[in-house]
């Protein structure tokens, strides 16, 4: 692996994600869809979106790779896999379901492109190209699955108080608990399928371990 190329790739991705999420956060505060909401409610809702959390996980996962493309660590492995899961789902769902219904303008168009197109493509493609591999074990898969489950639990819990849900398919107020829980069950199964796919790819693609050992030996 070319360390310089890998570091540059992750650096560009980190800048894109930071600028996209940061700009959208500011826009969310100064020009909210619902002006009746207080600042705290706006902040809570912003960080409750799956897209936002996925991109923040991507940022947390790639920043160490800017310094060291062979970075490793038990906690980082979980964050990396969770970020791959989240941003993959984000990109696919947006492109297939939401893009035809959403026409962002101005700065929102730029942040939308960064979060829903550039970030998913660069994250997954960078993982395939640069690794580092192997990093995904059964334990990492199990721990990474805790994040989407925790996100679902949070959305349902706050929804009982606010009656607000970030996505229609999980809107208990509109569909009832039976339908919402069925939809969320499908989401969990889909997440598990993606995690297992990532583990398979991580094991089948050529490892970067040999290159890593060579670098550290030098």
mmCIF file of C-alpha atoms in Angstrom:
data_model
loop_
_atom_site.group_PDB
_atom_site.id
_atom_site.type_symbol
_atom_site.label_atom_id
_atom_site.label_comp_id
_atom_site.label_asym_id
_atom_site.label_seq_id
_atom_site.Cartn_x
_atom_site.Cartn_y
_atom_site.Cartn_z
ATOM 1 C CA UNK A 1 0.000 0.000 0.000
ATOM 2 C CA UNK A 2 1.203 3.515 -0.793
ATOM 3 C CA UNK A 3 1.090 5.195 2.606
ATOM 4 C CA UNK A 4 1.078 8.707 1.146
ATOM 5 C CA UNK A 5 -1.869 7.957 -1.142
ATOM 6 C CA UNK A 6 -3.806 6.303 1.673
ATOM 7 C CA UNK A 7 -3.190 9.169 4.083
ATOM 8 C CA UNK A 8 -4.232 11.704 1.438
ATOM 9 C CA UNK A 9 -7.414 9.729 0.703
ATOM 10 C CA UNK A 10 -8.436 9.605 4.370
ATOM 11 C CA UNK A 11 -7.521 13.269 4.853
ATOM 12 C CA UNK A 12 -9.771 14.363 1.987
ATOM 13 C CA UNK A 13 -12.598 12.206 3.321
ATOM 14 C CA UNK A 14 -12.192 13.669 6.814
ATOM 15 C CA UNK A 15 -12.345 17.221 5.451
ATOM 16 C CA UNK A 16 -15.433 16.466 3.341
ATOM 17 C CA UNK A 17 -17.288 14.907 6.267
ATOM 18 C CA UNK A 18 -16.287 17.604 8.756
ATOM 19 C CA UNK A 19 -17.307 20.431 6.421
ATOM 20 C CA UNK A 20 -20.555 18.740 5.358
ATOM 21 C CA UNK A 21 -21.773 17.869 8.857
ATOM 22 C CA UNK A 22 -20.488 21.105 10.385
ATOM 23 C CA UNK A 23 -22.147 23.282 7.761
ATOM 24 C CA UNK A 24 -25.414 21.383 7.974
ATOM 25 C CA UNK A 25 -25.378 21.718 11.764
ATOM 26 C CA UNK A 26 -25.041 25.488 11.528
ATOM 27 C CA UNK A 27 -27.807 25.673 8.921
ATOM 28 C CA UNK A 28 -29.987 23.481 11.121
ATOM 29 C CA UNK A 29 -29.594 25.940 13.985
ATOM 30 C CA UNK A 30 -29.998 29.224 12.120
ATOM 31 C CA UNK A 31 -32.653 28.117 9.630
ATOM 32 C CA UNK A 32 -34.628 25.257 11.208
ATOM 33 C CA UNK A 33 -37.514 23.519 9.487
ATOM 34 C CA UNK A 34 -39.576 24.113 12.632
ATOM 35 C CA UNK A 35 -38.775 27.559 14.130
ATOM 36 C CA UNK A 36 -40.946 26.776 17.148
ATOM 37 C CA UNK A 37 -38.326 24.356 18.455
ATOM 38 C CA UNK A 38 -35.780 25.526 20.992
ATOM 39 C CA UNK A 39 -32.037 25.231 20.441
ATOM 40 C CA UNK A 40 -31.730 22.113 22.600
ATOM 41 C CA UNK A 41 -34.479 20.343 20.664
ATOM 42 C CA UNK A 42 -32.841 21.291 17.360
ATOM 43 C CA UNK A 43 -29.478 19.942 18.508
ATOM 44 C CA UNK A 44 -30.973 16.700 19.808
ATOM 45 C CA UNK A 45 -32.906 16.110 16.609
ATOM 46 C CA UNK A 46 -29.909 16.887 14.422
ATOM 47 C CA UNK A 47 -27.710 14.325 16.132
ATOM 48 C CA UNK A 48 -30.541 11.782 16.135
ATOM 49 C CA UNK A 49 -30.433 11.380 12.365
ATOM 50 C CA UNK A 50 -28.846 8.122 11.221
ATOM 51 C CA UNK A 51 -27.055 9.962 8.419
ATOM 52 C CA UNK A 52 -25.396 12.383 10.824
ATOM 53 C CA UNK A 53 -24.314 9.654 13.228
ATOM 54 C CA UNK A 54 -22.975 7.543 10.365
ATOM 55 C CA UNK A 55 -20.854 10.402 9.052
ATOM 56 C CA UNK A 56 -19.536 11.213 12.517
ATOM 57 C CA UNK A 57 -18.520 7.574 12.934
ATOM 58 C CA UNK A 58 -16.734 7.804 9.591
ATOM 59 C CA UNK A 59 -14.875 10.876 10.802
ATOM 60 C CA UNK A 60 -13.882 9.155 14.055
ATOM 61 C CA UNK A 61 -12.695 6.089 12.151
ATOM 62 C CA UNK A 62 -10.621 7.818 9.461
ATOM 63 C CA UNK A 63 -8.862 10.480 11.511
ATOM 64 C CA UNK A 64 -6.432 7.920 13.006
ATOM 65 C CA UNK A 65 -5.800 6.614 9.477
ATOM 66 C CA UNK A 66 -4.624 10.056 8.363
ATOM 67 C CA UNK A 67 -1.767 9.688 10.827
ATOM 68 C CA UNK A 68 -1.218 5.963 10.382
ATOM 69 C CA UNK A 69 -2.895 4.038 7.507
ATOM 70 C CA UNK A 70 -2.192 0.790 9.423
ATOM 71 C CA UNK A 71 -3.888 1.963 12.612
ATOM 72 C CA UNK A 72 -5.427 -0.675 14.864
ATOM 73 C CA UNK A 73 -7.033 -1.065 18.266
ATOM 74 C CA UNK A 74 -10.004 -2.971 19.745
ATOM 75 C CA UNK A 75 -12.219 0.083 20.134
ATOM 76 C CA UNK A 76 -11.220 1.525 16.782
ATOM 77 C CA UNK A 77 -12.094 -1.728 15.010
ATOM 78 C CA UNK A 78 -15.656 -1.477 16.280
ATOM 79 C CA UNK A 79 -15.961 2.192 15.290
ATOM 80 C CA UNK A 80 -14.526 1.438 11.845
ATOM 81 C CA UNK A 81 -16.932 -1.412 11.175
ATOM 82 C CA UNK A 82 -19.913 0.532 12.536
ATOM 83 C CA UNK A 83 -18.970 3.455 10.276
ATOM 84 C CA UNK A 84 -18.790 1.171 7.240
ATOM 85 C CA UNK A 85 -22.200 -0.234 8.110
ATOM 86 C CA UNK A 86 -23.844 3.115 8.743
ATOM 87 C CA UNK A 87 -22.467 4.962 5.751
ATOM 88 C CA UNK A 88 -23.231 2.057 3.387
ATOM 89 C CA UNK A 89 -26.861 2.000 4.486
ATOM 90 C CA UNK A 90 -26.977 5.789 4.315
ATOM 91 C CA UNK A 91 -25.730 5.869 0.738
ATOM 92 C CA UNK A 92 -27.926 3.046 -0.531
ATOM 93 C CA UNK A 93 -31.150 4.205 1.137
ATOM 94 C CA UNK A 94 -30.646 7.790 0.011
ATOM 95 C CA UNK A 95 -29.835 6.896 -3.601
ATOM 96 C CA UNK A 96 -32.674 4.380 -3.946
ATOM 97 C CA UNK A 97 -35.441 5.842 -1.780
ATOM 98 C CA UNK A 98 -34.873 9.474 -0.824
ATOM 99 C CA UNK A 99 -33.011 11.097 -3.717
ATOM 100 C CA UNK A 100 -36.053 11.166 -6.045
ATOM 101 C CA UNK A 101 -38.071 12.911 -3.307
ATOM 102 C CA UNK A 102 -35.513 15.453 -2.161
ATOM 103 C CA UNK A 103 -34.174 18.462 -4.079
ATOM 104 C CA UNK A 104 -31.762 20.388 -1.824
ATOM 105 C CA UNK A 105 -30.712 23.883 -2.837
ATOM 106 C CA UNK A 106 -27.782 26.163 -2.102
ATOM 107 C CA UNK A 107 -25.456 25.065 0.700
ATOM 108 C CA UNK A 108 -27.803 22.196 1.503
ATOM 109 C CA UNK A 109 -27.045 20.726 -1.907
ATOM 110 C CA UNK A 110 -23.324 20.707 -1.097
ATOM 111 C CA UNK A 111 -23.723 19.199 2.370
ATOM 112 C CA UNK A 112 -26.159 16.651 1.002
ATOM 113 C CA UNK A 113 -23.668 15.565 -1.656
ATOM 114 C CA UNK A 114 -20.898 15.275 0.905
ATOM 115 C CA UNK A 115 -22.909 13.215 3.381
ATOM 116 C CA UNK A 116 -24.892 10.992 1.009
ATOM 117 C CA UNK A 117 -22.589 10.507 -1.986
ATOM 118 C CA UNK A 118 -18.947 11.441 -1.397
ATOM 119 C CA UNK A 119 -18.698 10.024 2.114
ATOM 120 C CA UNK A 120 -20.258 6.603 1.335
ATOM 121 C CA UNK A 121 -18.265 6.124 -1.882
ATOM 122 C CA UNK A 122 -14.925 7.255 -0.447
ATOM 123 C CA UNK A 123 -15.400 5.290 2.782
ATOM 124 C CA UNK A 124 -16.218 1.955 1.161
ATOM 125 C CA UNK A 125 -13.830 2.355 -1.780
ATOM 126 C CA UNK A 126 -11.037 3.463 0.539
ATOM 127 C CA UNK A 127 -11.614 0.437 2.744
ATOM 128 C CA UNK A 128 -11.428 -1.863 -0.279
ATOM 129 C CA UNK A 129 -8.300 -0.186 -1.628
ATOM 130 C CA UNK A 130 -6.308 0.555 1.509
ATOM 131 C CA UNK A 131 -7.751 -1.567 4.321
ATOM 132 C CA UNK A 132 -6.173 -1.971 6.746
ATOM 133 C CA UNK A 133 -6.887 -5.698 6.850
ATOM 134 C CA UNK A 134 -7.610 -7.998 8.579
ATOM 135 C CA UNK A 135 -9.513 -6.111 11.243
ATOM 136 C CA UNK A 136 -12.991 -7.707 11.433
ATOM 137 C CA UNK A 137 -13.643 -10.609 13.815
ATOM 138 C CA UNK A 138 -16.851 -12.135 15.105
ATOM 139 C CA UNK A 139 -16.538 -10.138 18.310
ATOM 140 C CA UNK A 140 -16.131 -6.904 16.352
ATOM 141 C CA UNK A 141 -19.265 -7.733 14.343
ATOM 142 C CA UNK A 142 -21.286 -8.310 17.521
ATOM 143 C CA UNK A 143 -20.084 -5.093 19.133
ATOM 144 C CA UNK A 144 -20.620 -3.027 15.983
ATOM 145 C CA UNK A 145 -24.236 -4.203 15.842
ATOM 146 C CA UNK A 146 -24.841 -2.582 19.236
ATOM 147 C CA UNK A 147 -24.771 0.884 17.683
ATOM 148 C CA UNK A 148 -27.787 0.552 15.322
ATOM 149 C CA UNK A 149 -29.685 -1.274 18.076
ATOM 150 C CA UNK A 150 -28.889 1.538 20.530
ATOM 151 C CA UNK A 151 -29.903 4.126 17.926
ATOM 152 C CA UNK A 152 -33.260 2.403 17.428
ATOM 153 C CA UNK A 153 -33.826 2.243 21.185
ATOM 154 C CA UNK A 154 -33.040 5.946 21.522
ATOM 155 C CA UNK A 155 -35.367 6.995 18.706
ATOM 156 C CA UNK A 156 -38.238 4.938 20.114
ATOM 157 C CA UNK A 157 -37.641 6.231 23.640
ATOM 158 C CA UNK A 158 -37.526 9.901 22.702
ATOM 159 C CA UNK A 159 -40.450 9.389 20.318
ATOM 160 C CA UNK A 160 -42.708 8.406 23.188
ATOM 161 C CA UNK A 161 -42.077 11.859 24.658
ATOM 162 C CA UNK A 162 -41.816 14.076 21.584
ATOM 163 C CA UNK A 163 -43.862 12.095 18.999
ATOM 164 C CA UNK A 164 -41.006 12.928 16.586
ATOM 165 C CA UNK A 165 -39.285 10.287 14.460
ATOM 166 C CA UNK A 166 -36.552 11.099 11.924
ATOM 167 C CA UNK A 167 -37.815 8.603 9.327
ATOM 168 C CA UNK A 168 -41.319 7.605 8.316
ATOM 169 C CA UNK A 169 -40.768 3.833 8.439
ATOM 170 C CA UNK A 170 -40.207 4.002 12.205
ATOM 171 C CA UNK A 171 -42.940 6.530 12.996
ATOM 172 C CA UNK A 172 -44.965 4.851 15.735
ATOM 173 C CA UNK A 173 -47.478 7.708 15.771
ATOM 174 C CA UNK A 174 -48.272 7.141 12.102
ATOM 175 C CA UNK A 175 -48.015 3.357 11.791
ATOM 176 C CA UNK A 176 -48.367 1.921 15.291
ATOM 177 C CA UNK A 177 -45.837 -0.160 17.216
ATOM 178 C CA UNK A 178 -46.499 -3.399 15.318
ATOM 179 C CA UNK A 179 -45.584 -1.967 11.927
ATOM 180 C CA UNK A 180 -42.750 0.201 13.237
ATOM 181 C CA UNK A 181 -41.154 -2.701 15.134
ATOM 182 C CA UNK A 182 -41.514 -4.971 12.108
ATOM 183 C CA UNK A 183 -39.749 -2.382 9.951
ATOM 184 C CA UNK A 184 -37.026 -1.930 12.544
ATOM 185 C CA UNK A 185 -36.563 -5.688 12.775
ATOM 186 C CA UNK A 186 -35.861 -5.708 9.046
ATOM 187 C CA UNK A 187 -33.322 -2.918 9.562
ATOM 188 C CA UNK A 188 -31.486 -4.930 12.232
ATOM 189 C CA UNK A 189 -31.378 -8.027 10.010
ATOM 190 C CA UNK A 190 -30.116 -5.918 7.113
ATOM 191 C CA UNK A 191 -27.441 -4.429 9.357
ATOM 192 C CA UNK A 192 -26.321 -7.880 10.471
ATOM 193 C CA UNK A 193 -26.174 -9.063 6.852
ATOM 194 C CA UNK A 194 -23.951 -6.122 5.891
ATOM 195 C CA UNK A 195 -21.686 -6.700 8.901
ATOM 196 C CA UNK A 196 -21.215 -10.348 7.971
ATOM 197 C CA UNK A 197 -20.526 -9.328 4.372
ATOM 198 C CA UNK A 198 -17.864 -6.878 5.540
ATOM 199 C CA UNK A 199 -16.294 -9.627 7.634
ATOM 200 C CA UNK A 200 -16.234 -11.971 4.644
ATOM 201 C CA UNK A 201 -14.628 -9.348 2.408
ATOM 202 C CA UNK A 202 -12.129 -8.460 5.140
ATOM 203 C CA UNK A 203 -11.023 -12.087 5.257
ATOM 204 C CA UNK A 204 -11.005 -12.703 1.482
ATOM 205 C CA UNK A 205 -9.159 -9.618 0.256
ATOM 206 C CA UNK A 206 -5.346 -9.592 0.452
ATOM 207 C CA UNK A 207 -4.206 -8.589 3.951
ATOM 208 C CA UNK A 208 -2.214 -5.446 4.545
ATOM 209 C CA UNK A 209 -0.564 -7.087 7.550
ATOM 210 C CA UNK A 210 2.604 -8.024 5.662
ATOM 211 C CA UNK A 211 3.115 -4.442 4.502
ATOM 212 C CA UNK A 212 2.372 -3.230 8.014
ATOM 213 C CA UNK A 213 4.993 -5.474 9.532
ATOM 214 C CA UNK A 214 7.527 -4.342 6.912
ATOM 215 C CA UNK A 215 6.891 -0.687 7.726
ATOM 216 C CA UNK A 216 7.207 -1.185 11.477
ATOM 217 C CA UNK A 217 10.317 -3.326 11.019
ATOM 218 C CA UNK A 218 11.915 -0.524 9.017
#
